[in-house]
């Protein structure tokens, strides 16, 4: 199955302890689509400005991504600049220039309205709601958000949370949204507010799934080649939904496997700036790293007898 993605396409300026890069390809839907494109065909609906470089469109096109539904608007492309300190788990935003995002009023065509797998990448929740209104009968919708929207569009964000199947959010943001330092408690509160399932991304420490009757802890990869975490959350989400769409298996077991794939894709994305690692990634590397995850996480059940019985 194909995946429809709606989100930002950005020109990012990023500073990490490993360097500074200006106007590199970024944006929530760009990172997510590049990761998902390893598994299935992706179509992105997102605005770009007149200044968006053709070479970035070409790069997306080489990754199984249909860019014909991008909306070219008069003005400048969305821009984000940020930096990371030694603890690269925490992004610090320097500036967000919404630019063409403020003019973006997406109208899905007939094909996109019928999409079965949909990812509403980090974006203005009012726009995410407009997309939800236009979908006919999706099989699975996931959405992501960030502190910028929690602060500015809280009410609309709660509507989104109630209407999607999987809400992705990072640990700092869920603490902020649910006003508690305790992550399981924050997740439970979100479920009580109507979320069907919550995936909490914990940067280099993996992720957690909370669902009514299910909990799963997604391991992370002990990554020693770590240059730029930008887009880690988006590539996690892209791997997750891309793999689900490819297998069309949304059982609990299928979802767990897809979450590991998410962690695998995020672990590659952070090895270099922008798409520099993803653009040379090979499928066999994904398979090998998935195997490493399985090996790292495997343990046998405890035998009561070793503790001298109950
Ligand atoms: P992540 O590191 O996965 O949380 O996402 C990083 C990407 O999010 C960057 O490439 C940014 O261009 C994009 N981004 C930053 N701020 C926003 C925002 N307010 N809305 C949507 N996307 C954003």
Short mmCIF file of C-alpha atoms and ligand atoms in Angstrom, two decimals:
data_model
loop_
_atom_site.label_atom_id
_atom_site.label_comp_id
_atom_site.label_asym_id
_atom_site.label_seq_id
_atom_site.Cartn_x
_atom_site.Cartn_y
_atom_site.Cartn_z
CA UNK A 1 0.00 0.00 0.00
CA UNK A 2 1.12 3.55 -0.63
CA UNK A 3 1.38 6.15 2.12
CA UNK A 4 0.07 9.70 2.01
CA UNK A 5 2.17 12.12 4.04
CA UNK A 6 1.35 15.69 4.89
CA UNK A 7 3.85 17.84 6.77
CA UNK A 8 6.56 20.41 6.32
CA UNK A 9 9.30 20.53 3.72
CA UNK A 10 12.00 22.80 5.05
CA UNK A 11 15.29 24.48 4.56
CA UNK A 12 17.02 23.85 7.89
CA UNK A 13 20.02 25.49 9.47
CA UNK A 14 21.44 23.12 12.06
CA UNK A 15 24.29 23.40 14.55
CA UNK A 16 25.51 20.34 16.42
CA UNK A 17 28.81 19.66 18.20
CA UNK A 18 29.88 18.19 14.83
CA UNK A 19 29.34 21.23 12.64
CA UNK A 20 26.93 23.77 11.21
CA UNK A 21 24.97 23.39 7.96
CA UNK A 22 22.84 26.04 6.30
CA UNK A 23 19.68 25.61 4.18
CA UNK A 24 19.86 21.83 4.12
CA UNK A 25 16.87 19.71 3.16
CA UNK A 26 14.64 19.07 6.16
CA UNK A 27 11.06 19.24 7.29
CA UNK A 28 8.92 16.68 9.02
CA UNK A 29 7.42 15.12 5.90
CA UNK A 30 10.73 15.11 4.01
CA UNK A 31 12.54 13.12 6.72
CA UNK A 32 9.56 10.81 7.23
CA UNK A 33 9.08 10.17 3.51
CA UNK A 34 12.74 9.39 2.84
CA UNK A 35 12.66 6.76 5.61
CA UNK A 36 9.30 5.34 4.50
CA UNK A 37 10.36 5.25 0.85
CA UNK A 38 12.58 2.25 1.60
CA UNK A 39 9.41 0.20 2.09
CA UNK A 40 6.70 1.56 -0.18
CA UNK A 41 5.69 4.41 -2.48
CA UNK A 42 5.08 7.70 -0.69
CA UNK A 43 3.20 10.73 -1.84
CA UNK A 44 3.82 14.04 -0.05
CA UNK A 45 1.39 16.92 0.18
CA UNK A 46 3.30 19.93 1.55
CA UNK A 47 4.00 23.52 0.57
CA UNK A 48 7.29 24.72 -0.89
CA UNK A 49 8.30 28.24 -1.85
CA UNK A 50 9.77 29.60 -5.06
CA UNK A 51 13.25 29.25 -3.56
CA UNK A 52 13.05 25.48 -3.06
CA UNK A 53 16.00 23.92 -4.90
CA UNK A 54 15.37 21.50 -7.76
CA UNK A 55 18.19 19.26 -6.48
CA UNK A 56 16.19 18.59 -3.30
CA UNK A 57 13.11 17.69 -5.35
CA UNK A 58 15.28 15.33 -7.37
CA UNK A 59 16.65 13.75 -4.19
CA UNK A 60 13.13 13.09 -2.89
CA UNK A 61 12.14 11.69 -6.29
CA UNK A 62 15.01 9.17 -6.14
CA UNK A 63 13.60 7.81 -2.85
CA UNK A 64 10.32 6.37 -4.03
CA UNK A 65 8.53 9.65 -3.34
CA UNK A 66 5.92 11.20 -5.61
CA UNK A 67 6.52 14.95 -5.40
CA UNK A 68 3.83 15.90 -7.92
CA UNK A 69 1.42 16.81 -5.10
CA UNK A 70 3.74 19.33 -3.49
CA UNK A 71 2.12 22.74 -3.56
CA UNK A 72 4.38 25.48 -4.92
CA UNK A 73 3.39 28.82 -3.40
CA UNK A 74 4.63 32.36 -3.92
CA UNK A 75 7.12 33.22 -1.20
CA UNK A 76 9.81 31.46 0.76
CA UNK A 77 9.97 27.85 1.88
CA UNK A 78 9.38 27.05 5.58
CA UNK A 79 12.63 27.48 7.49
CA UNK A 80 13.76 26.12 10.84
CA UNK A 81 17.04 26.80 12.56
CA UNK A 82 18.17 25.16 15.72
CA UNK A 83 21.08 23.85 17.69
CA UNK A 84 21.98 20.94 19.95
CA UNK A 85 24.35 21.03 22.88
CA UNK A 86 26.40 18.11 24.10
CA UNK A 87 23.18 16.35 25.11
CA UNK A 88 21.87 16.00 21.59
CA UNK A 89 18.52 14.62 22.76
CA UNK A 90 17.18 18.13 23.15
CA UNK A 91 16.71 20.39 20.11
CA UNK A 92 16.84 24.13 20.80
CA UNK A 93 14.92 26.16 18.24
CA UNK A 94 16.58 29.44 17.26
CA UNK A 95 14.03 30.51 14.71
CA UNK A 96 10.95 29.17 12.94
CA UNK A 97 9.94 31.02 9.76
CA UNK A 98 6.54 29.67 8.73
CA UNK A 99 6.69 31.48 5.34
CA UNK A 100 4.52 29.60 2.79
CA UNK A 101 3.09 27.39 5.54
CA UNK A 102 0.77 30.26 6.51
CA UNK A 103 -0.78 30.17 3.01
CA UNK A 104 -1.11 26.40 2.86
CA UNK A 105 -4.71 25.24 2.53
CA UNK A 106 -4.43 21.67 1.25
CA UNK A 107 -7.13 20.27 -1.02
CA UNK A 108 -6.59 16.56 -1.52
CA UNK A 109 -7.27 15.10 -4.95
CA UNK A 110 -9.52 12.04 -5.38
CA UNK A 111 -6.62 9.59 -5.15
CA UNK A 112 -5.21 11.09 -1.94
CA UNK A 113 -8.62 11.15 -0.27
CA UNK A 114 -8.76 7.37 -0.69
CA UNK A 115 -5.37 6.81 0.97
CA UNK A 116 -5.37 3.89 3.39
CA UNK A 117 -2.17 4.70 5.27
CA UNK A 118 -1.69 8.32 6.23
CA UNK A 119 0.98 10.12 8.22
CA UNK A 120 0.24 13.62 9.43
CA UNK A 121 3.79 14.66 10.15
CA UNK A 122 4.55 17.50 12.53
CA UNK A 123 2.53 20.45 11.20
CA UNK A 124 -0.02 23.06 12.23
CA UNK A 125 -2.78 20.96 13.90
CA UNK A 126 -5.45 23.04 12.15
CA UNK A 127 -4.05 21.81 8.83
CA UNK A 128 -3.85 18.26 10.18
CA UNK A 129 -7.58 18.51 10.99
CA UNK A 130 -8.36 19.76 7.47
CA UNK A 131 -6.67 16.67 6.07
CA UNK A 132 -8.54 14.35 8.44
CA UNK A 133 -11.81 15.90 7.23
CA UNK A 134 -10.96 15.03 3.63
CA UNK A 135 -9.94 11.38 4.10
CA UNK A 136 -12.59 8.87 3.05
CA UNK A 137 -11.89 5.65 4.95
CA UNK A 138 -8.25 5.35 5.99
CA UNK A 139 -7.10 2.09 7.51
CA UNK A 140 -4.50 3.73 9.74
CA UNK A 141 -3.63 7.34 10.49
CA UNK A 142 -0.65 8.40 12.58
CA UNK A 143 0.25 11.95 13.57
CA UNK A 144 3.18 13.76 15.13
CA UNK A 145 3.60 17.15 16.76
CA UNK A 146 6.09 19.32 18.64
CA UNK A 147 6.38 21.97 21.36
CA UNK A 148 5.81 24.83 18.89
CA UNK A 149 2.23 23.62 18.24
CA UNK A 150 1.63 22.54 21.84
CA UNK A 151 2.26 26.14 22.86
CA UNK A 152 0.36 27.82 20.04
CA UNK A 153 -2.47 25.43 19.01
CA UNK A 154 -3.25 23.28 22.03
CA UNK A 155 -6.99 22.98 21.43
CA UNK A 156 -6.69 21.92 17.79
CA UNK A 157 -3.94 19.50 18.77
CA UNK A 158 -6.26 17.73 21.24
CA UNK A 159 -8.78 17.29 18.41
CA UNK A 160 -6.09 15.69 16.26
CA UNK A 161 -5.06 13.39 19.11
CA UNK A 162 -8.63 12.11 19.46
CA UNK A 163 -9.02 11.40 15.76
CA UNK A 164 -5.88 9.46 14.85
CA UNK A 165 -4.90 5.84 15.50
CA UNK A 166 -1.33 6.50 16.63
CA UNK A 167 -0.17 9.76 18.16
CA UNK A 168 3.60 10.19 18.20
CA UNK A 169 5.14 12.69 20.56
CA UNK A 170 8.52 13.00 22.21
CA UNK A 171 9.10 12.62 25.93
CA UNK A 172 9.69 16.30 26.72
CA UNK A 173 6.62 17.29 24.77
CA UNK A 174 4.28 14.78 26.36
CA UNK A 175 5.45 15.96 29.79
CA UNK A 176 4.69 19.52 28.72
CA UNK A 177 1.30 18.63 27.25
CA UNK A 178 0.10 16.52 30.17
CA UNK A 179 1.82 18.60 32.84
CA UNK A 180 3.54 15.75 34.63
CA UNK A 181 7.17 14.57 34.71
CA UNK A 182 6.02 10.95 34.72
CA UNK A 183 5.90 9.54 31.19
CA UNK A 184 3.64 6.49 31.74
CA UNK A 185 1.25 8.73 33.62
CA UNK A 186 1.33 11.34 30.84
CA UNK A 187 0.62 8.61 28.28
CA UNK A 188 -2.29 7.24 30.33
CA UNK A 189 -3.73 10.74 30.60
CA UNK A 190 -3.54 11.12 26.83
CA UNK A 191 -5.34 7.80 26.38
CA UNK A 192 -8.03 8.96 28.80
CA UNK A 193 -8.46 12.11 26.75
CA UNK A 194 -9.35 9.97 23.74
CA UNK A 195 -6.05 8.95 22.10
CA UNK A 196 -6.28 5.38 20.76
CA UNK A 197 -2.55 4.71 21.08
CA UNK A 198 0.41 6.85 22.03
CA UNK A 199 4.02 6.38 20.91
CA UNK A 200 6.50 8.30 23.03
CA UNK A 201 9.84 8.92 21.33
CA UNK A 202 12.78 9.02 23.70
CA UNK A 203 15.57 10.10 21.37
CA UNK A 204 18.62 7.91 21.72
CA UNK A 205 16.80 5.86 24.37
CA UNK A 206 14.20 4.30 22.08
CA UNK A 207 10.44 4.67 22.30
CA UNK A 208 7.41 3.47 24.25
CA UNK A 209 4.03 2.34 22.99
CA UNK A 210 0.99 2.78 25.20
CA UNK A 211 -2.34 1.33 24.20
CA UNK A 212 -5.34 0.36 26.34
CA UNK A 213 -4.35 -3.23 26.75
CA UNK A 214 -0.79 -3.12 25.51
CA UNK A 215 2.60 -1.67 26.35
CA UNK A 216 5.79 -2.14 24.39
CA UNK A 217 9.26 -0.78 24.96
CA UNK A 218 11.23 -0.14 21.75
CA UNK A 219 14.97 -0.44 22.21
CA UNK A 220 17.40 2.04 20.75
CA UNK A 221 20.63 1.33 18.96
CA UNK A 222 23.95 2.02 20.72
CA UNK A 223 24.88 4.51 18.05
CA UNK A 224 28.48 5.69 18.13
CA UNK A 225 28.29 7.60 14.84
CA UNK A 226 25.93 10.35 15.89
CA UNK A 227 26.26 13.71 14.11
CA UNK A 228 22.81 15.28 13.83
CA UNK A 229 19.57 14.19 15.52
CA UNK A 230 17.36 16.42 13.35
CA UNK A 231 14.65 14.34 11.79
CA UNK A 232 15.21 11.32 14.03
CA UNK A 233 11.60 11.43 15.21
CA UNK A 234 10.33 11.87 11.66
CA UNK A 235 12.39 9.01 10.28
CA UNK A 236 11.20 6.86 13.18
CA UNK A 237 7.62 7.64 12.18
CA UNK A 238 8.42 7.14 8.49
CA UNK A 239 9.94 3.71 9.09
CA UNK A 240 6.98 2.77 11.29
CA UNK A 241 4.23 3.69 8.85
CA UNK A 242 6.17 2.72 5.73
CA UNK A 243 6.69 -0.79 7.04
CA UNK A 244 3.07 -1.12 8.21
CA UNK A 245 1.85 -0.05 4.79
CA UNK A 246 4.18 -2.46 3.03
CA UNK A 247 3.11 -5.47 5.11
CA UNK A 248 -0.48 -4.29 5.56
CA UNK A 249 -0.28 -6.04 8.93
CA UNK A 250 -1.61 -3.87 11.74
CA UNK A 251 -1.88 -6.65 14.30
CA UNK A 252 -0.11 -6.09 17.64
CA UNK A 253 2.84 -8.19 16.41
CA UNK A 254 3.00 -6.28 13.12
CA UNK A 255 2.96 -2.97 14.98
CA UNK A 256 5.81 -4.07 17.26
CA UNK A 257 7.95 -5.03 14.27
CA UNK A 258 7.15 -1.72 12.59
CA UNK A 259 8.20 0.15 15.74
CA UNK A 260 11.59 -1.58 15.65
CA UNK A 261 11.91 -0.61 11.99
CA UNK A 262 11.18 2.96 13.11
CA UNK A 263 14.04 2.80 15.58
CA UNK A 264 16.32 1.28 12.92
CA UNK A 265 15.58 4.12 10.46
CA UNK A 266 16.09 6.80 13.12
CA UNK A 267 19.42 5.22 14.05
CA UNK A 268 20.63 5.64 10.46
CA UNK A 269 19.26 9.16 10.04
CA UNK A 270 21.30 10.55 12.94
CA UNK A 271 24.60 9.32 11.51
CA UNK A 272 24.90 12.44 9.36
CA UNK A 273 23.26 15.80 8.57
CA UNK A 274 20.04 16.13 6.58
CA UNK A 275 19.61 13.10 4.26
CA UNK A 276 23.34 12.50 3.85
CA UNK A 277 23.24 9.06 5.44
CA UNK A 278 19.80 8.07 4.17
CA UNK A 279 20.68 8.83 0.57
CA UNK A 280 23.40 6.16 0.54
CA UNK A 281 21.59 3.66 2.79
CA UNK A 282 21.11 0.17 1.36
CA UNK A 283 18.27 -2.24 2.13
CA UNK A 284 20.65 -4.94 3.35
CA UNK A 285 21.93 -2.51 6.02
CA UNK A 286 18.35 -2.09 7.29
CA UNK A 287 17.92 -5.86 7.47
CA UNK A 288 21.26 -6.31 9.26
CA UNK A 289 20.52 -3.61 11.82
CA UNK A 290 17.06 -5.06 12.49
CA UNK A 291 18.85 -8.33 13.27
CA UNK A 292 21.14 -6.51 15.70
CA UNK A 293 18.11 -5.02 17.45
CA UNK A 294 16.64 -8.50 17.81
CA UNK A 295 19.92 -9.79 19.22
CA UNK A 296 20.35 -6.90 21.68
CA UNK A 297 16.80 -7.24 22.99
CA UNK A 298 16.53 -10.98 23.32
CA UNK A 299 16.39 -12.52 26.76
CA UNK A 300 14.93 -15.70 28.16
CA UNK A 301 12.07 -15.81 30.62
CA UNK A 302 13.11 -16.11 34.23
CA UNK A 303 12.93 -19.64 35.58
CA UNK A 304 11.36 -19.48 39.02
CA UNK A 305 13.43 -22.48 39.93
CA UNK A 306 16.66 -20.42 39.73
CA UNK A 307 15.38 -18.25 42.56
CA UNK A 308 14.47 -21.25 44.63
CA UNK A 309 10.79 -21.19 43.70
CA UNK A 310 8.17 -18.67 44.66
P1 LIG B 1 12.50 15.98 14.47
O1 LIG B 1 13.96 16.19 14.73
O2 LIG B 1 12.21 14.63 13.91
O3 LIG B 1 11.62 16.32 15.61
O4 LIG B 1 12.07 17.01 13.31
C1 LIG B 1 12.95 17.92 12.73
C2 LIG B 1 12.31 18.58 11.53
O5 LIG B 1 11.13 19.28 11.92
C3 LIG B 1 13.23 19.64 10.93
O6 LIG B 1 13.74 19.20 9.69
C4 LIG B 1 12.38 20.90 10.83
O7 LIG B 1 12.39 21.49 9.55
C5 LIG B 1 10.98 20.45 11.16
N1 LIG B 1 10.27 21.43 11.99
C6 LIG B 1 10.80 22.28 12.89
N2 LIG B 1 9.85 23.04 13.47
C7 LIG B 1 8.68 22.66 12.92
C8 LIG B 1 7.31 23.06 13.11
N3 LIG B 1 6.97 24.00 13.98
N4 LIG B 1 6.36 22.44 12.38
C9 LIG B 1 6.69 21.46 11.50
N5 LIG B 1 7.95 21.04 11.26
C10 LIG B 1 8.95 21.63 11.97
#
